[in-house]
Amino acid sequence: MSQLTLRRLSETFAIHSLRRESSIPDVVFNAPVFFLAKTYDEISIVIPEHIEIDSEEVELGWQAFEVVGPLDFSLTGIMSNISTVLANEKISIFAISTFDTDYILVKSNKFEAAKSALIKHNYQVI
């Protein structure tokens, strides 16, 4: 697979956890970018950090790399390869996939190390 281009999103993100039966705050839907997941156990919301919502738990200070797409569904190993590069550097990730592309979030204090590791492995980071 040819190496991909990753784009840094300008926002700093917060990852919120809510009880499964919680209502999604309207402010989430008005955010310029958000990610929402509901499982049998919880609701997770990823939104720009400056947008405050009531949640059970929150993790602040996440930066995002967007895999520049759109990506074809037949491509394999995209997240595996990126996460392996970062795991080898002891950098934890929070991964999100959409229909067109993937996003890899890392803690803000690890962003430059993540960027350097990815560039070292022939990823273009813009």
PDB file of C-alpha atoms in Angstrom:
ATOM      1  CA  MET A   1       0.000   0.000   0.000  1.00  0.00           C
ATOM      2  CA  SER A   2       1.306   3.457  -0.837  1.00  0.00           C
ATOM      3  CA  GLN A   3       1.788   5.728   2.130  1.00  0.00           C
ATOM      4  CA  LEU A   4      -0.999   8.148   2.832  1.00  0.00           C
ATOM      5  CA  THR A   5      -1.317  11.827   3.584  1.00  0.00           C
ATOM      6  CA  LEU A   6      -2.493  12.835   7.037  1.00  0.00           C
ATOM      7  CA  ARG A   7      -3.901  16.275   7.815  1.00  0.00           C
ATOM      8  CA  ARG A   8      -3.835  17.827  11.279  1.00  0.00           C
ATOM      9  CA  LEU A   9      -7.215  19.186  12.309  1.00  0.00           C
ATOM     10  CA  SER A  10      -6.909  22.576  13.965  1.00  0.00           C
ATOM     11  CA  GLU A  11      -9.283  21.823  16.830  1.00  0.00           C
ATOM     12  CA  THR A  12      -8.300  20.359  20.159  1.00  0.00           C
ATOM     13  CA  PHE A  13     -10.885  17.733  21.070  1.00  0.00           C
ATOM     14  CA  ALA A  14     -12.564  16.409  24.197  1.00  0.00           C
ATOM     15  CA  ILE A  15     -13.841  12.839  24.435  1.00  0.00           C
ATOM     16  CA  HIS A  16     -16.985  12.583  26.564  1.00  0.00           C
ATOM     17  CA  SER A  17     -18.703   9.536  28.005  1.00  0.00           C
ATOM     18  CA  LEU A  18     -22.420   9.653  28.847  1.00  0.00           C
ATOM     19  CA  ARG A  19     -24.833   7.081  30.200  1.00  0.00           C
ATOM     20  CA  ARG A  20     -26.602   5.129  27.472  1.00  0.00           C
ATOM     21  CA  GLU A  21     -29.980   6.642  28.369  1.00  0.00           C
ATOM     22  CA  SER A  22     -28.681  10.232  28.221  1.00  0.00           C
ATOM     23  CA  SER A  23     -29.964  12.739  25.705  1.00  0.00           C
ATOM     24  CA  ILE A  24     -27.493  14.164  23.236  1.00  0.00           C
ATOM     25  CA  PRO A  25     -27.084  17.890  24.004  1.00  0.00           C
ATOM     26  CA  ASP A  26     -28.204  20.138  21.120  1.00  0.00           C
ATOM     27  CA  VAL A  27     -24.874  21.978  21.221  1.00  0.00           C
ATOM     28  CA  VAL A  28     -23.218  18.810  19.894  1.00  0.00           C
ATOM     29  CA  PHE A  29     -25.229  18.950  16.674  1.00  0.00           C
ATOM     30  CA  ASN A  30     -24.270  22.605  16.186  1.00  0.00           C
ATOM     31  CA  ALA A  31     -20.541  21.905  16.531  1.00  0.00           C
ATOM     32  CA  PRO A  32     -18.431  22.380  13.390  1.00  0.00           C
ATOM     33  CA  VAL A  33     -17.256  18.764  13.722  1.00  0.00           C
ATOM     34  CA  PHE A  34     -18.369  15.991  16.057  1.00  0.00           C
ATOM     35  CA  PHE A  35     -18.275  12.226  16.355  1.00  0.00           C
ATOM     36  CA  LEU A  36     -21.031  10.313  18.093  1.00  0.00           C
ATOM     37  CA  ALA A  37     -21.237   6.638  19.035  1.00  0.00           C
ATOM     38  CA  LYS A  38     -23.889   4.811  21.008  1.00  0.00           C
ATOM     39  CA  THR A  39     -23.459   1.240  22.204  1.00  0.00           C
ATOM     40  CA  TYR A  40     -25.468  -1.002  24.495  1.00  0.00           C
ATOM     41  CA  ASP A  41     -23.467   0.441  27.400  1.00  0.00           C
ATOM     42  CA  GLU A  42     -22.635   4.089  26.723  1.00  0.00           C
ATOM     43  CA  ILE A  43     -22.612   7.136  24.494  1.00  0.00           C
ATOM     44  CA  SER A  44     -19.296   8.601  23.392  1.00  0.00           C
ATOM     45  CA  ILE A  45     -19.058  12.099  21.973  1.00  0.00           C
ATOM     46  CA  VAL A  46     -15.954  13.695  20.503  1.00  0.00           C
ATOM     47  CA  ILE A  47     -16.273  17.461  20.071  1.00  0.00           C
ATOM     48  CA  PRO A  48     -13.991  20.479  20.015  1.00  0.00           C
ATOM     49  CA  GLU A  49     -12.727  21.048  23.537  1.00  0.00           C
ATOM     50  CA  HIS A  50     -14.092  24.592  23.805  1.00  0.00           C
ATOM     51  CA  ILE A  51     -17.661  23.249  23.601  1.00  0.00           C
ATOM     52  CA  GLU A  52     -18.757  22.248  27.085  1.00  0.00           C
ATOM     53  CA  ILE A  53     -21.340  19.582  27.829  1.00  0.00           C
ATOM     54  CA  ASP A  54     -22.354  17.699  30.959  1.00  0.00           C
ATOM     55  CA  SER A  55     -20.948  14.191  30.861  1.00  0.00           C
ATOM     56  CA  GLU A  56     -20.082  11.359  33.194  1.00  0.00           C
ATOM     57  CA  GLU A  57     -16.408  11.506  32.226  1.00  0.00           C
ATOM     58  CA  VAL A  58     -14.308  13.619  29.899  1.00  0.00           C
ATOM     59  CA  GLU A  59     -10.787  13.322  28.496  1.00  0.00           C
ATOM     60  CA  LEU A  60      -9.412  16.661  27.350  1.00  0.00           C
ATOM     61  CA  GLY A  61      -6.492  17.544  25.123  1.00  0.00           C
ATOM     62  CA  TRP A  62      -6.717  15.403  21.991  1.00  0.00           C
ATOM     63  CA  GLN A  63      -5.360  16.386  18.554  1.00  0.00           C
ATOM     64  CA  ALA A  64      -6.556  14.672  15.387  1.00  0.00           C
ATOM     65  CA  PHE A  65      -4.932  13.430  12.218  1.00  0.00           C
ATOM     66  CA  GLU A  66      -7.343  12.975   9.321  1.00  0.00           C
ATOM     67  CA  VAL A  67      -6.371  10.406   6.722  1.00  0.00           C
ATOM     68  CA  VAL A  68      -6.892  12.405   3.543  1.00  0.00           C
ATOM     69  CA  GLY A  69      -9.524  10.579   1.540  1.00  0.00           C
ATOM     70  CA  PRO A  70     -11.916   9.505   0.434  1.00  0.00           C
ATOM     71  CA  LEU A  71     -10.659   5.998   1.048  1.00  0.00           C
ATOM     72  CA  ASP A  72     -11.923   3.016  -0.889  1.00  0.00           C
ATOM     73  CA  PHE A  73     -13.485   0.267   1.227  1.00  0.00           C
ATOM     74  CA  SER A  74     -11.211  -2.265  -0.478  1.00  0.00           C
ATOM     75  CA  LEU A  75      -8.112  -0.714   1.122  1.00  0.00           C
ATOM     76  CA  THR A  76      -6.799  -2.741   4.027  1.00  0.00           C
ATOM     77  CA  GLY A  77      -4.428  -2.100   6.893  1.00  0.00           C
ATOM     78  CA  ILE A  78      -4.715   1.689   7.054  1.00  0.00           C
ATOM     79  CA  MET A  79      -5.526   1.920  10.757  1.00  0.00           C
ATOM     80  CA  SER A  80      -3.375  -1.089  11.579  1.00  0.00           C
ATOM     81  CA  ASN A  81      -0.290   0.413   9.982  1.00  0.00           C
ATOM     82  CA  ILE A  82      -0.733   3.842  11.558  1.00  0.00           C
ATOM     83  CA  SER A  83      -1.551   2.441  14.985  1.00  0.00           C
ATOM     84  CA  THR A  84       1.477   0.129  14.824  1.00  0.00           C
ATOM     85  CA  VAL A  85       3.802   3.046  14.078  1.00  0.00           C
ATOM     86  CA  LEU A  86       2.383   4.955  17.048  1.00  0.00           C
ATOM     87  CA  ALA A  87       2.261   1.940  19.368  1.00  0.00           C
ATOM     88  CA  ASN A  88       5.942   1.343  18.717  1.00  0.00           C
ATOM     89  CA  GLU A  89       6.525   4.881  20.024  1.00  0.00           C
ATOM     90  CA  LYS A  90       4.297   4.206  23.078  1.00  0.00           C
ATOM     91  CA  ILE A  91       1.686   6.713  21.831  1.00  0.00           C
ATOM     92  CA  SER A  92      -1.923   5.809  22.641  1.00  0.00           C
ATOM     93  CA  ILE A  93      -4.617   6.567  20.093  1.00  0.00           C
ATOM     94  CA  PHE A  94      -8.368   7.049  19.897  1.00  0.00           C
ATOM     95  CA  ALA A  95      -9.482   5.933  16.437  1.00  0.00           C
ATOM     96  CA  ILE A  96     -12.605   6.988  14.557  1.00  0.00           C
ATOM     97  CA  SER A  97     -13.752   5.897  11.115  1.00  0.00           C
ATOM     98  CA  THR A  98     -16.323   7.533   8.873  1.00  0.00           C
ATOM     99  CA  PHE A  99     -17.716   6.507   5.490  1.00  0.00           C
ATOM    100  CA  ASP A 100     -14.975   8.377   3.616  1.00  0.00           C
ATOM    101  CA  THR A 101     -11.942   8.334   5.892  1.00  0.00           C
ATOM    102  CA  ASP A 102     -10.304   7.631   9.239  1.00  0.00           C
ATOM    103  CA  TYR A 103      -9.232   9.874  12.109  1.00  0.00           C
ATOM    104  CA  ILE A 104      -6.520   9.154  14.639  1.00  0.00           C
ATOM    105  CA  LEU A 105      -6.558  11.188  17.835  1.00  0.00           C
ATOM    106  CA  VAL A 106      -3.524  11.458  20.099  1.00  0.00           C
ATOM    107  CA  LYS A 107      -3.015  13.434  23.268  1.00  0.00           C
ATOM    108  CA  SER A 108      -1.841  16.968  22.488  1.00  0.00           C
ATOM    109  CA  ASN A 109       1.413  16.495  24.374  1.00  0.00           C
ATOM    110  CA  LYS A 110       2.246  13.518  22.107  1.00  0.00           C
ATOM    111  CA  PHE A 111       1.248  15.121  18.798  1.00  0.00           C
ATOM    112  CA  GLU A 112       4.733  16.208  17.684  1.00  0.00           C
ATOM    113  CA  ALA A 113       6.216  12.815  18.570  1.00  0.00           C
ATOM    114  CA  ALA A 114       3.391  11.119  16.647  1.00  0.00           C
ATOM    115  CA  LYS A 115       3.931  13.395  13.658  1.00  0.00           C
ATOM    116  CA  SER A 116       7.682  12.703  13.654  1.00  0.00           C
ATOM    117  CA  ALA A 117       7.161   8.946  13.867  1.00  0.00           C
ATOM    118  CA  LEU A 118       4.668   8.976  11.007  1.00  0.00           C
ATOM    119  CA  ILE A 119       6.924  11.113   8.803  1.00  0.00           C
ATOM    120  CA  LYS A 120       9.802   8.735   9.583  1.00  0.00           C
ATOM    121  CA  HIS A 121       7.595   5.938   8.204  1.00  0.00           C
ATOM    122  CA  ASN A 122       6.938   7.827   4.958  1.00  0.00           C
ATOM    123  CA  TYR A 123       3.555   9.356   5.804  1.00  0.00           C
ATOM    124  CA  GLN A 124       3.056  12.883   4.577  1.00  0.00           C
ATOM    125  CA  VAL A 125       1.675  15.108   7.348  1.00  0.00           C
ATOM    126  CA  ILE A 126       0.148  18.434   6.352  1.00  0.00           C
TER     127      ILE A 126
END
